[in-house]
Short mmCIF file of C-alpha atoms and ligand atoms in Angstrom, two decimals:
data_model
loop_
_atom_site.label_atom_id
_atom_site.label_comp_id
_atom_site.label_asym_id
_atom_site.label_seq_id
_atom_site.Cartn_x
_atom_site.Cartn_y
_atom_site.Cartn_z
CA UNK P 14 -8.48 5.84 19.37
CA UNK P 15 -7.84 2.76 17.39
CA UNK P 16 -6.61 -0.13 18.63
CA UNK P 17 -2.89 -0.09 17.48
CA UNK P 18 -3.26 -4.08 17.12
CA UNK P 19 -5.35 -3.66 14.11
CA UNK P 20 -3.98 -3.38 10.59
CA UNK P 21 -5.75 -0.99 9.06
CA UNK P 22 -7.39 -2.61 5.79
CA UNK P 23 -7.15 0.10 3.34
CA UNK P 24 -2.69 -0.05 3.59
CA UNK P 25 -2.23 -3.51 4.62
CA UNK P 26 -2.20 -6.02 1.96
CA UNK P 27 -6.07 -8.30 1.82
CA UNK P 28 -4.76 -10.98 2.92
CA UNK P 29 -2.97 -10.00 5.85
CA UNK P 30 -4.56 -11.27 9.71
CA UNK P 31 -3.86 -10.84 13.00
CA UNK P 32 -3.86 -13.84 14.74
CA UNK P 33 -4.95 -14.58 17.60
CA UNK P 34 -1.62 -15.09 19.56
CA UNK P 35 -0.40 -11.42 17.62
CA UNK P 36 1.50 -12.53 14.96
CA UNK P 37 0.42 -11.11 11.35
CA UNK P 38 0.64 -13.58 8.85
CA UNK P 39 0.07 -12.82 4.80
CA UNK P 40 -1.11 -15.26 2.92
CA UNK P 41 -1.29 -17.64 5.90
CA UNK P 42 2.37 -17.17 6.29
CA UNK P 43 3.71 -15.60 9.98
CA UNK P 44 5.84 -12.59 9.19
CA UNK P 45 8.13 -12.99 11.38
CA UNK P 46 8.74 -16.75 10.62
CA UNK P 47 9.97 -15.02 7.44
CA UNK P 48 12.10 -12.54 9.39
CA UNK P 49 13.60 -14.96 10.73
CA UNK P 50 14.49 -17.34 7.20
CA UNK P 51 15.54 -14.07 5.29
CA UNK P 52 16.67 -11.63 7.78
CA UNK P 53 15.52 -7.98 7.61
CA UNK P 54 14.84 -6.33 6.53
CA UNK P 55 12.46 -8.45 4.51
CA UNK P 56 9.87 -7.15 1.94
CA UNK P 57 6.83 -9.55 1.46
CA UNK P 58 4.51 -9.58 -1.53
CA UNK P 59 1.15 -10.96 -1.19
CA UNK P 60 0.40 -12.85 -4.19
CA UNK P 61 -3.50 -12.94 -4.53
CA UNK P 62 -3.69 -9.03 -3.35
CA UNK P 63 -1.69 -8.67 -6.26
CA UNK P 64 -3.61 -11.09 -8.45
CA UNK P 65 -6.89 -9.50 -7.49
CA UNK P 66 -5.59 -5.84 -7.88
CA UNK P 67 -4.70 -6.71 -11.61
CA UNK P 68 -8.15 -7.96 -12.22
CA UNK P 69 -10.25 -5.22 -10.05
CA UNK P 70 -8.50 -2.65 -12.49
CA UNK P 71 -9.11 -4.98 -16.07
CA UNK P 72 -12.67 -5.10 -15.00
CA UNK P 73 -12.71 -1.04 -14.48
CA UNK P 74 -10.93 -0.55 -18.05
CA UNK P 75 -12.70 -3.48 -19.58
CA UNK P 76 -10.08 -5.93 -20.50
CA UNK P 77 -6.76 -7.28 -18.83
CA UNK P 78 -4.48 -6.11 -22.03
CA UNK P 79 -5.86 -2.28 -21.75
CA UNK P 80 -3.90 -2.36 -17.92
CA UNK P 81 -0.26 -1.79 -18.70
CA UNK P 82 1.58 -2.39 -15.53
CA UNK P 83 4.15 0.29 -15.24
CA UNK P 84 7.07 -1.69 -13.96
CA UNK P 85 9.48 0.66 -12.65
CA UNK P 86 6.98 0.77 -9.59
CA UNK P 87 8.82 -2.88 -8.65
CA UNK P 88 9.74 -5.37 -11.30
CA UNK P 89 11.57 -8.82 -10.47
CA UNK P 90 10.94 -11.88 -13.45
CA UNK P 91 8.50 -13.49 -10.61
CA UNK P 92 5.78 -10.23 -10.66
CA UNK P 93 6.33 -10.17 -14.66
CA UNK P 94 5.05 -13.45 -14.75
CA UNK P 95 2.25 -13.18 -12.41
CA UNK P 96 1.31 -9.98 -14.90
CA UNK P 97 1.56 -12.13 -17.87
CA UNK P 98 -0.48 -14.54 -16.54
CA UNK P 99 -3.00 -11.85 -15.61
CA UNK P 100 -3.05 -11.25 -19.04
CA UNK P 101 -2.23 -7.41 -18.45
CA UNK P 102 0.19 -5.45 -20.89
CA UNK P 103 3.67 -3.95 -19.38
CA UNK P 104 5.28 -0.57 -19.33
CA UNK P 105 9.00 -0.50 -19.61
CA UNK P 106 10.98 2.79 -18.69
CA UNK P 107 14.97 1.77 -19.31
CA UNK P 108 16.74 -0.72 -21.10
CA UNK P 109 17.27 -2.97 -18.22
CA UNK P 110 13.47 -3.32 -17.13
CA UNK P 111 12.85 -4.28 -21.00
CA UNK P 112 15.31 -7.15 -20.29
CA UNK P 113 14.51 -8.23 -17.00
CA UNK P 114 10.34 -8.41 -18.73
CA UNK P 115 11.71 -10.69 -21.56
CA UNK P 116 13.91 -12.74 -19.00
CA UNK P 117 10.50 -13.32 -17.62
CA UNK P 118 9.05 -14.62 -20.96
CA UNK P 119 6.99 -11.49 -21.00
CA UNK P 120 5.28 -11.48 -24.74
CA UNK P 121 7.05 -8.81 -26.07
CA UNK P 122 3.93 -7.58 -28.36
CA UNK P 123 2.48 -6.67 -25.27
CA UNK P 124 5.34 -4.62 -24.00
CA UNK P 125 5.07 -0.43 -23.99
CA UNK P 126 8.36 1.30 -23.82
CA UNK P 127 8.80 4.57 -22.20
CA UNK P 128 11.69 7.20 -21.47
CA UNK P 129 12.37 11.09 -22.33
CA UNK P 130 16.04 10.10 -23.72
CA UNK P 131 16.09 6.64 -24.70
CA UNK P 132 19.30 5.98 -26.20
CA UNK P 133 20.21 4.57 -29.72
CA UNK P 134 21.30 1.04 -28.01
CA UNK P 135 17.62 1.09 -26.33
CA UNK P 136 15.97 1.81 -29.38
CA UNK P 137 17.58 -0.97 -31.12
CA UNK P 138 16.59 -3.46 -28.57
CA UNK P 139 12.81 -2.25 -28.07
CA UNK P 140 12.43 -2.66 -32.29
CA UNK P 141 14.53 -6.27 -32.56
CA UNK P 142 12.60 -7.82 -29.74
CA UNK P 143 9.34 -6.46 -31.91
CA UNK P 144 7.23 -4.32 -28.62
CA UNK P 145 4.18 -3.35 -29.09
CA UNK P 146 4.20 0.22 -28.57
CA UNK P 147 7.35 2.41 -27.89
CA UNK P 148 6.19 5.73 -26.76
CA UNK P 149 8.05 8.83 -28.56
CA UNK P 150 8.67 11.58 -26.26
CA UNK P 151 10.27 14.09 -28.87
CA UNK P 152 10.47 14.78 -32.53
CA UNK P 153 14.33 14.11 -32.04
CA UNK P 154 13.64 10.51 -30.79
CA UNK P 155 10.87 10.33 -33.63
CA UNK P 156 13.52 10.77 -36.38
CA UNK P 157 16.27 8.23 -34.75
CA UNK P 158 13.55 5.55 -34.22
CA UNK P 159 12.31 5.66 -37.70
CA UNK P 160 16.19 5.20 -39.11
CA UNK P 161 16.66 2.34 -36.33
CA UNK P 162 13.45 0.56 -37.89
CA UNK P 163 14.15 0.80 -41.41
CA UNK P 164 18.09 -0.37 -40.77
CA UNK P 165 15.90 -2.73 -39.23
CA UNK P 166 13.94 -3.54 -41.86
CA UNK P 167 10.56 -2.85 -39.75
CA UNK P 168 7.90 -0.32 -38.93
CA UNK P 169 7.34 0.18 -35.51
CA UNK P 170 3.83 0.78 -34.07
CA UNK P 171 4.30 4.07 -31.89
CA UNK P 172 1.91 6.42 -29.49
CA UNK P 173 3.18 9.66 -29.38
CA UNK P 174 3.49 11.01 -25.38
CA UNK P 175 1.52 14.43 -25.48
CA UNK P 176 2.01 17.06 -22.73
CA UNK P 177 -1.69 18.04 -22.01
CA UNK P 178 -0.66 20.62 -19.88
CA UNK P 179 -2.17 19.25 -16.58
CA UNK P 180 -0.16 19.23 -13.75
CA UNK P 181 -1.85 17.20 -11.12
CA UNK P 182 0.64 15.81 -8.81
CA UNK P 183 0.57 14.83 -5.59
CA UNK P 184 -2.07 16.59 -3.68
CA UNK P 185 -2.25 19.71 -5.11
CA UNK P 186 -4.33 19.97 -8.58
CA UNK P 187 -3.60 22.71 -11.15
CA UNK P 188 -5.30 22.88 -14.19
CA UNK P 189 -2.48 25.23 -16.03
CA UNK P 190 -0.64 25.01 -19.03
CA UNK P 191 1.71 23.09 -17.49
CA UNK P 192 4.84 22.51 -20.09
CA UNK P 193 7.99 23.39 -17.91
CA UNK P 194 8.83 19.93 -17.49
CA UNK P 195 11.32 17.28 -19.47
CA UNK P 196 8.52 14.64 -20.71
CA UNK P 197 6.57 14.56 -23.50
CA UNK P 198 5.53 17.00 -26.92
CA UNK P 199 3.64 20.18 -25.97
CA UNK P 200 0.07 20.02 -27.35
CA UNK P 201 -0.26 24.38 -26.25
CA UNK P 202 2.40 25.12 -29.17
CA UNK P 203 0.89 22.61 -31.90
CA UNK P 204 4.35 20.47 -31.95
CA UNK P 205 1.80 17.43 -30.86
CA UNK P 206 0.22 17.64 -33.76
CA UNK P 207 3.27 18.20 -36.06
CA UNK P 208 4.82 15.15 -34.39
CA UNK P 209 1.33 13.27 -35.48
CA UNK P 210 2.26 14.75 -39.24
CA UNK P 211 5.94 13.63 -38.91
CA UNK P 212 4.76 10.13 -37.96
CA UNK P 213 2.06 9.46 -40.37
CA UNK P 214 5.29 10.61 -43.20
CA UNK P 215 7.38 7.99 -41.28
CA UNK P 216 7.42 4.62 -43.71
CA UNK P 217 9.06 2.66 -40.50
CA UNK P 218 6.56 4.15 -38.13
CA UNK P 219 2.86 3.21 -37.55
CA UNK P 220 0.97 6.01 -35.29
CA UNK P 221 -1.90 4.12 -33.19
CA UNK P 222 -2.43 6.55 -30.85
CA UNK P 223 -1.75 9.42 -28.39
CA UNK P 224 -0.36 8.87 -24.60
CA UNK P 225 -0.91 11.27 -21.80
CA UNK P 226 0.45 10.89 -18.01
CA UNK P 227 -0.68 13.75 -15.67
CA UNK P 228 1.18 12.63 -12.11
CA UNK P 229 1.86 10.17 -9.81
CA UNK P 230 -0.04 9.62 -6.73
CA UNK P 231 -2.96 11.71 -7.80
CA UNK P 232 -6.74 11.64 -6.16
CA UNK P 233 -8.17 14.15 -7.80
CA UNK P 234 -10.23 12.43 -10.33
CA UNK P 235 -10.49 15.81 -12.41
CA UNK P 236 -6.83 15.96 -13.29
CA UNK P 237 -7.44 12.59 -15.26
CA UNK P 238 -10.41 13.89 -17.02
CA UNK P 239 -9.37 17.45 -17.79
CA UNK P 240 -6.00 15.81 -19.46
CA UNK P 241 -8.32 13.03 -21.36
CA UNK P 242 -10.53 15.54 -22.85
CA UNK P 243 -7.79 18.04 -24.14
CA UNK P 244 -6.11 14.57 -25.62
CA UNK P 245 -9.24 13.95 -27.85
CA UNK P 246 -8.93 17.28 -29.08
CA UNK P 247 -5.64 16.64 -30.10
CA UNK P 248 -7.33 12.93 -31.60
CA UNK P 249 -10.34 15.10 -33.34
CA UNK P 250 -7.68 17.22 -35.38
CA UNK P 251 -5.97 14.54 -36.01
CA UNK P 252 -8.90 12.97 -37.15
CA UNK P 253 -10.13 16.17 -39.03
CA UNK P 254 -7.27 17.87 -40.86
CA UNK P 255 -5.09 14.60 -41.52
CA UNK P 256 -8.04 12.00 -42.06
CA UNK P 257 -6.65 9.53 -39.97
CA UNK P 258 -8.50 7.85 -37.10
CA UNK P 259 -6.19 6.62 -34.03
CA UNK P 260 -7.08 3.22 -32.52
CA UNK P 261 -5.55 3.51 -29.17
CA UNK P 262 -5.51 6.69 -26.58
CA UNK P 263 -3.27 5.68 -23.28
CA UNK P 264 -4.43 7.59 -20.72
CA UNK P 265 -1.22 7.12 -18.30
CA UNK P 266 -1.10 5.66 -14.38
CA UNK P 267 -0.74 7.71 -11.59
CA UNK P 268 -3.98 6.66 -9.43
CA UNK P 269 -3.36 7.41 -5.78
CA UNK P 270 -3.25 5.14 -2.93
CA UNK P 271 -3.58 5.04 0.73
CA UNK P 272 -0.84 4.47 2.66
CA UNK P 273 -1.82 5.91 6.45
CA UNK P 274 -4.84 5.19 8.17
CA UNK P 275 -6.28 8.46 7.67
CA UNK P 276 -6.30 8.25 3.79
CA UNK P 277 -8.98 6.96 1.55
CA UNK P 278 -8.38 4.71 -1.80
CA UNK P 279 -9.19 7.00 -4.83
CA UNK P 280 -12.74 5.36 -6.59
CA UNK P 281 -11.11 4.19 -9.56
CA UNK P 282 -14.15 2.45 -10.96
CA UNK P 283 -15.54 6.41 -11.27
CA UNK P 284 -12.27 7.73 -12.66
CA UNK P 285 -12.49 4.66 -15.25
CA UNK P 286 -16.31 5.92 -15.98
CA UNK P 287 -14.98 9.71 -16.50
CA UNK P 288 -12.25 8.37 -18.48
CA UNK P 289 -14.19 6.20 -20.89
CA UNK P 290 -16.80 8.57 -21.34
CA UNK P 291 -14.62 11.69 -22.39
CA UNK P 292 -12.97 9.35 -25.37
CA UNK P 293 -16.42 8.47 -26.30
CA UNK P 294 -18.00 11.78 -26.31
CA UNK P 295 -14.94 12.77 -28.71
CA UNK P 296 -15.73 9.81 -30.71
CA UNK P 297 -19.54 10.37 -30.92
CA UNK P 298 -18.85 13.62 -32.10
CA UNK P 299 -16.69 12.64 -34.90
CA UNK P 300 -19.37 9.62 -35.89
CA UNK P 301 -16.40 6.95 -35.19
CA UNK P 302 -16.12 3.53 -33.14
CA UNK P 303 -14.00 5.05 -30.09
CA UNK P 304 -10.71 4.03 -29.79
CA UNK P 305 -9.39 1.66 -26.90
CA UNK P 306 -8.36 3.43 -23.78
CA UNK P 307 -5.67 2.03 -22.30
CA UNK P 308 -4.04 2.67 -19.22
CA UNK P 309 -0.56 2.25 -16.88
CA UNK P 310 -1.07 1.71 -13.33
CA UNK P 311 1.85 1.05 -10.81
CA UNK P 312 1.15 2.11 -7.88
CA UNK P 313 -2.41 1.04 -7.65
CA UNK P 314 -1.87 -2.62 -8.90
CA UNK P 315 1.58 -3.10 -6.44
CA UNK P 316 1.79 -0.38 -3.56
CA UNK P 317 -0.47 -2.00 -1.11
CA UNK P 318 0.56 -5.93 -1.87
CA UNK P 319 3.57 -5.52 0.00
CA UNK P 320 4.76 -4.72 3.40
CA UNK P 321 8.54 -4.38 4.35
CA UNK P 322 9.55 -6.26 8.08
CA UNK P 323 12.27 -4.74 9.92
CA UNK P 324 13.79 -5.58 13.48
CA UNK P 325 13.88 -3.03 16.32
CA UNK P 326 17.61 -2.13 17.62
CA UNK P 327 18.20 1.31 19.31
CA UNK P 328 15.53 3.05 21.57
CA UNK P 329 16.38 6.67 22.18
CA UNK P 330 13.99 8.69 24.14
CA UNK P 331 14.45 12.46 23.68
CA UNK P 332 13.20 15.19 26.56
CA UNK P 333 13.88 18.95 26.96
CA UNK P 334 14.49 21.23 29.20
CA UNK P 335 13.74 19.76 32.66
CA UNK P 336 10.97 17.25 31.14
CA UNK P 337 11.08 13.82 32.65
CA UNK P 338 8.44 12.96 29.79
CA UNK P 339 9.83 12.46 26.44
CA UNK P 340 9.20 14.89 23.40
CA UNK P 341 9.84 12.21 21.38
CA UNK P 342 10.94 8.43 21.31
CA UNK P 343 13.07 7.59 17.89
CA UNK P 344 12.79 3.89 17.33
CA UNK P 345 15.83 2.49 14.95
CA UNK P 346 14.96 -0.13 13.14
CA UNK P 347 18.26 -2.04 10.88
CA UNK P 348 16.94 -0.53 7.39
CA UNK P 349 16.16 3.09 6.59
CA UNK P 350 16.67 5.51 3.28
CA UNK P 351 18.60 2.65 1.52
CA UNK P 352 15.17 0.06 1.21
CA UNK P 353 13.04 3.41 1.48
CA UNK P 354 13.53 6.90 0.02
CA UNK P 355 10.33 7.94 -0.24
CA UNK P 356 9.88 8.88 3.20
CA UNK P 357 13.16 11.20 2.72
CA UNK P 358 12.67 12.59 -1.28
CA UNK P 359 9.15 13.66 -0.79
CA UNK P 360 7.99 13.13 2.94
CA UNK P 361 5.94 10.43 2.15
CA UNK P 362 3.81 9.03 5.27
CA UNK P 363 3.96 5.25 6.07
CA UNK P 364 1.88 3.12 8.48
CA UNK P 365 3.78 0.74 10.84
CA UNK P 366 2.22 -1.90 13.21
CA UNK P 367 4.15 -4.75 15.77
CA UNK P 368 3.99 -7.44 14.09
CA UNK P 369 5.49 -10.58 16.06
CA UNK P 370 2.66 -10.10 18.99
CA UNK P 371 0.89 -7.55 20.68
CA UNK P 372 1.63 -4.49 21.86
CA UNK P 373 -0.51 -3.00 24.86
CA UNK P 374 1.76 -0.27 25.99
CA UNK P 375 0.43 3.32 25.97
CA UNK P 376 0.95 5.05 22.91
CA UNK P 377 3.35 7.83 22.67
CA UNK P 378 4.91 10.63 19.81
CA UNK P 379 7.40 7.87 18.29
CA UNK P 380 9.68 8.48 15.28
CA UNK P 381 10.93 5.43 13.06
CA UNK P 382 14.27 6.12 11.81
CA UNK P 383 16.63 3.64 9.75
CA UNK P 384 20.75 2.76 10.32
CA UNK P 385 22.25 5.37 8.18
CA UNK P 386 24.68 8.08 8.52
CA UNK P 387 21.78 10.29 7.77
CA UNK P 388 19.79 12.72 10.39
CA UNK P 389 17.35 12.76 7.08
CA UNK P 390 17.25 8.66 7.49
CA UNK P 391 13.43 8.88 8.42
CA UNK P 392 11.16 5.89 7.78
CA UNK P 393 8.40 7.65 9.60
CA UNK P 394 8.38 10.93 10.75
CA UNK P 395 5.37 11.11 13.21
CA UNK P 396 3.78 7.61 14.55
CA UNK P 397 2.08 6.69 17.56
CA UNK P 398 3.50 3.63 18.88
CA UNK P 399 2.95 1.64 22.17
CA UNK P 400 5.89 1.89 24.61
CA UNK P 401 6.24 -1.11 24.78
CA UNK P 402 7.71 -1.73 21.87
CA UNK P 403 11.49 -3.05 22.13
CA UNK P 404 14.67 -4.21 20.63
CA UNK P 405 14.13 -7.49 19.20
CA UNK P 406 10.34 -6.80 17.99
CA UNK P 407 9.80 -6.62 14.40
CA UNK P 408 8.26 -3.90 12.87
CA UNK P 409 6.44 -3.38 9.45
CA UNK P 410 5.60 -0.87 7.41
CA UNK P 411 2.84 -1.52 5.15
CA UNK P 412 2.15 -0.19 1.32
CA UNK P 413 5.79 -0.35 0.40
CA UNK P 414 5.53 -2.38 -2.81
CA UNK P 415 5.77 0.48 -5.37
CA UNK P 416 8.46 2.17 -5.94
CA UNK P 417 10.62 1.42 -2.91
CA UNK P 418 12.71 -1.58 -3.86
CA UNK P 419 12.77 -0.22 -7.11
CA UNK P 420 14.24 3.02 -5.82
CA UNK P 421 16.64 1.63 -3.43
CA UNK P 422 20.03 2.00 -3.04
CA UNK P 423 23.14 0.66 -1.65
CA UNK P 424 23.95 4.06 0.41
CA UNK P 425 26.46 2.74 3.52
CA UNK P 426 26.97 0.28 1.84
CA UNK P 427 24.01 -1.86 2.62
CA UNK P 428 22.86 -4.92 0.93
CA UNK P 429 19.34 -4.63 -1.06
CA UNK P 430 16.70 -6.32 1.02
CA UNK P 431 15.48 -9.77 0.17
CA UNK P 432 11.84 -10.10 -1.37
CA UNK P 433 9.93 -12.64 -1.39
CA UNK P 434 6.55 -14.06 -2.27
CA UNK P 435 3.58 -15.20 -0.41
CA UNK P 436 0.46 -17.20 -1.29
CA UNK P 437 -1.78 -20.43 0.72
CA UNK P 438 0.79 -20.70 3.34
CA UNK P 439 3.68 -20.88 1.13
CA UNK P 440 6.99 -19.02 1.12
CA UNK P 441 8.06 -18.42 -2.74
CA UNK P 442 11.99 -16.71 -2.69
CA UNK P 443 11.50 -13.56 -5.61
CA UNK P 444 14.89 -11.55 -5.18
CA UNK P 445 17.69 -13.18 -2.60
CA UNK P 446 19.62 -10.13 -0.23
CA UNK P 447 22.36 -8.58 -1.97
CA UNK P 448 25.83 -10.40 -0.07
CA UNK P 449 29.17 -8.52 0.04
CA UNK P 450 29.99 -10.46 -2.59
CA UNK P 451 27.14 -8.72 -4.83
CA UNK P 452 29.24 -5.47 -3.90
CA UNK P 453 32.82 -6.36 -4.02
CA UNK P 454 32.10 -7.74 -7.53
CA UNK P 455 31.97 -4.28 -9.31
CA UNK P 456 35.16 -3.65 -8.02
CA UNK P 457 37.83 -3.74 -10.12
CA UNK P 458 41.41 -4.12 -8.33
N1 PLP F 716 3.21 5.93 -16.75
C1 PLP F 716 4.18 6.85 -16.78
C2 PLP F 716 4.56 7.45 -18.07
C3 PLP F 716 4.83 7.22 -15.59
O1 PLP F 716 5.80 8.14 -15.62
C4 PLP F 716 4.43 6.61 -14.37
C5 PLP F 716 5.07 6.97 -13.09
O2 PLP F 716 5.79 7.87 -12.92
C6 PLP F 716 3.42 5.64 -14.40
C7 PLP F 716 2.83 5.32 -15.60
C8 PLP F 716 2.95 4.93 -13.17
O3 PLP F 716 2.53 5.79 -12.20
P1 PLP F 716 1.85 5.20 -10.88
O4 PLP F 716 2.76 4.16 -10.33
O5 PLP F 716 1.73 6.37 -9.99
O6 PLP F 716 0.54 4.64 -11.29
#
């Protein structure tokens, strides 16, 4: 059995260590010494796992600005600057994230917007702050967006967001016509390509391309491929019966992660080598220069750079019957559902370590739960963890950068976590803990 000390290196963030009096420090920095500063729970970015994330997935697409990071995974000003500096593009999905990208500085020309119902007021913003792309999900949205940009006086570069009929989420991989869903323009029935038509007779709309998005957390490479080569169909009939050859094809994100011991990292470089060669068979084919691939990671750039630190409070042992062993041990820990759905919406698996010191105690069937009025408040449903471990000890689970502060809530009550930042030793503050004050000022007396 492994030795519960060690942090397995496929969840934890790269730069995390054990040192060699226990503590886990990221970035040089002692977790708990941030525990401590910030109260938990805490979540903790790693900076140069980040960083190096970004570039490990330019270098599989072949340039930083074809790696749109899709920022509803986690977005705070800090992370779109670190992006920006990466010199990666950014997907938007609401008005807010837009804004919150822009507060940053973020180049707007670089910015891809997203959404199955953006509204009017959302429209207007993504065409006066001049994005790049703004993806249209129906012919309905098609029609407003062309009237925003000529009230606007403009003409908006769009990719139209094609339903390829792939559904490959988590896990499970089935190649159907999948169209029962609420995103995107069904290729199946041909309103793709009469979408294409409406666009090209748009005068404030320039078409540059097709998008595509087949899941989230997705390992099977051949979900990617399958939806990429029915997409350059769509681009050869395009290029065929309307004479018009797109420049950009955006393949979507979705590229699944680790985040227990027992998983393995998907090979993106060889999904990236599928990917690239299905747009250029398509392009070979039709005797053109292939268009750019692009693509919109979230998960895979942020997921593993961050780990969230919680303290240990209630130990409740539970045994049956006449047992004197325990069943099982629940371990509360002062967060829960609120910092962390996942674990509850789709009974996503976590990995948790001790991470003030060592732990030596014999491992045993442990549950983490959080503080909520919840039985369904379950950080981690099955865990082995040393029995040793006590009120006062801080916990962490690792991988919990995408997609959990994001999706938090303030259910009981509770105050959004603080977040910070961590690179050479240094501490950098990214999003202070929500106070009472934060929640007593929406109400209105
Ligand atoms: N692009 C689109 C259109 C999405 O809906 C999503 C996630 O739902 C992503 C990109 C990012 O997915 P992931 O974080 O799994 O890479």
């Amino acid at each position: 059995m492994a030795d519960f000390n060690e942090l397995p290196a496929q969840v934890w963030p790269r730069n995390a260590q054990r040192q060699e009096d226990g503590e886990v420090t990221i970035g040089g920095v002692p977790l708990s010494e941030i525990a401590e500063e910030y109260g938990t729970p805490v979540m903790v970015f790693d900076e140069d796992d980040f960083r190096s994330r970004c570039r490990d997935m330019a270098e599989a697409f072949g340039a930083p600005e074809r790696v749109h990071y899709a920022s509803k995974a986690f977005l705070s000003k800090r992370i779109a600057r670190w992006v920006n500096e990466e010199g990666l593009a950014m997907d938007v999905a609401s008005l807010g994230e837009l804004r919150i990208a822009l507060a940053a500085d973020f180049p707007a020309e670089r910015i891809t917007v997203h959404g199955n119902n953006k509204s009017a007021n959302f429209l207007r913003a993504c065409v006066e702050a001049q994005v790049g792309h703004v993806v249209i999900d129906s012919a309905q949205e098609l029609e407003l967006l062309d009237l925003i940009a000529a009230k606007a006086q403009r003409v908006q570069p769009v990719l139209i967001r094609v339903t390829p009929g792939v559904d490959a989420h988590t896990h499970e991989f089935i190649a159907t016509s999948h169209e029962d869903q609420k995103f995107g323009i069904s290729l199946a029935t041909g309103e793709a390509f009469a979408a294409a038509q409406a666009c090209l007779r748009a005068e404030n709309l320039t078409l540059v391309g097709l998008h595509c998005h087949v899941g989230s957390q997705v390992f099977d490479g051949e979900g990617f491929k399958l939806a990429a080569e029915r997409i350059m169909a769509l681009y050869s009939q395009i290029h065929n019966e309307l004479g018009y050859a797109l420049k950009e094809i955006d393949l979507g994100g979705g590229y699944g992660i680790p985040y227990t011991a027992h998983e393995s990292p998907l090979d993106i470089k060889a999904v990236s080598k599928d990917l690239l060669a299905a747009v250029a068979h398509t392009a070979d084919e039709l005797g053109i220069e292939p268009p750019t691939v692009l693509v919109e990671p979230g998960r895979a750039l942020v997921g593993a750079s961050a780990v969230t630190v919680y303290e240990v409070g209630v130990i409740k042992d539970v045994t049956t019957g006449d047992s004197a062993t325990p069943q099982r041990r629940y371990v509360a820990v002062d967060g829960g559902m609120s910092d962390n759905i996942r674990p509850a919406l789709y009974g996503a698996e976590y990995d948790a370590r001790v991470i003030n010191r060592y732990t030596d105690g014999e491992e045993i069937p442990s549950r983490v739960v959080g503080s909520h009025c919840e039985s369904g408040d379950i950080l981690i449903e099955n865990i082995s963890l040393p029995n040793d471990v006590a009120a006062g000890d801080f916990l962490a689970t690792a991988a919990t950068g995408a997609y959990s502060y994001s999706m938090s809530s303030r259910y009981n009550a509770a105050f959004r976590p603080a977040v910070v930042a961590v690179r050479a030793g240094m501490i950098k503050p990214m999003l202070r803990r929500e106070t009472l004050d934060d929640l007593l000022s929406l109400e209105v007396d």
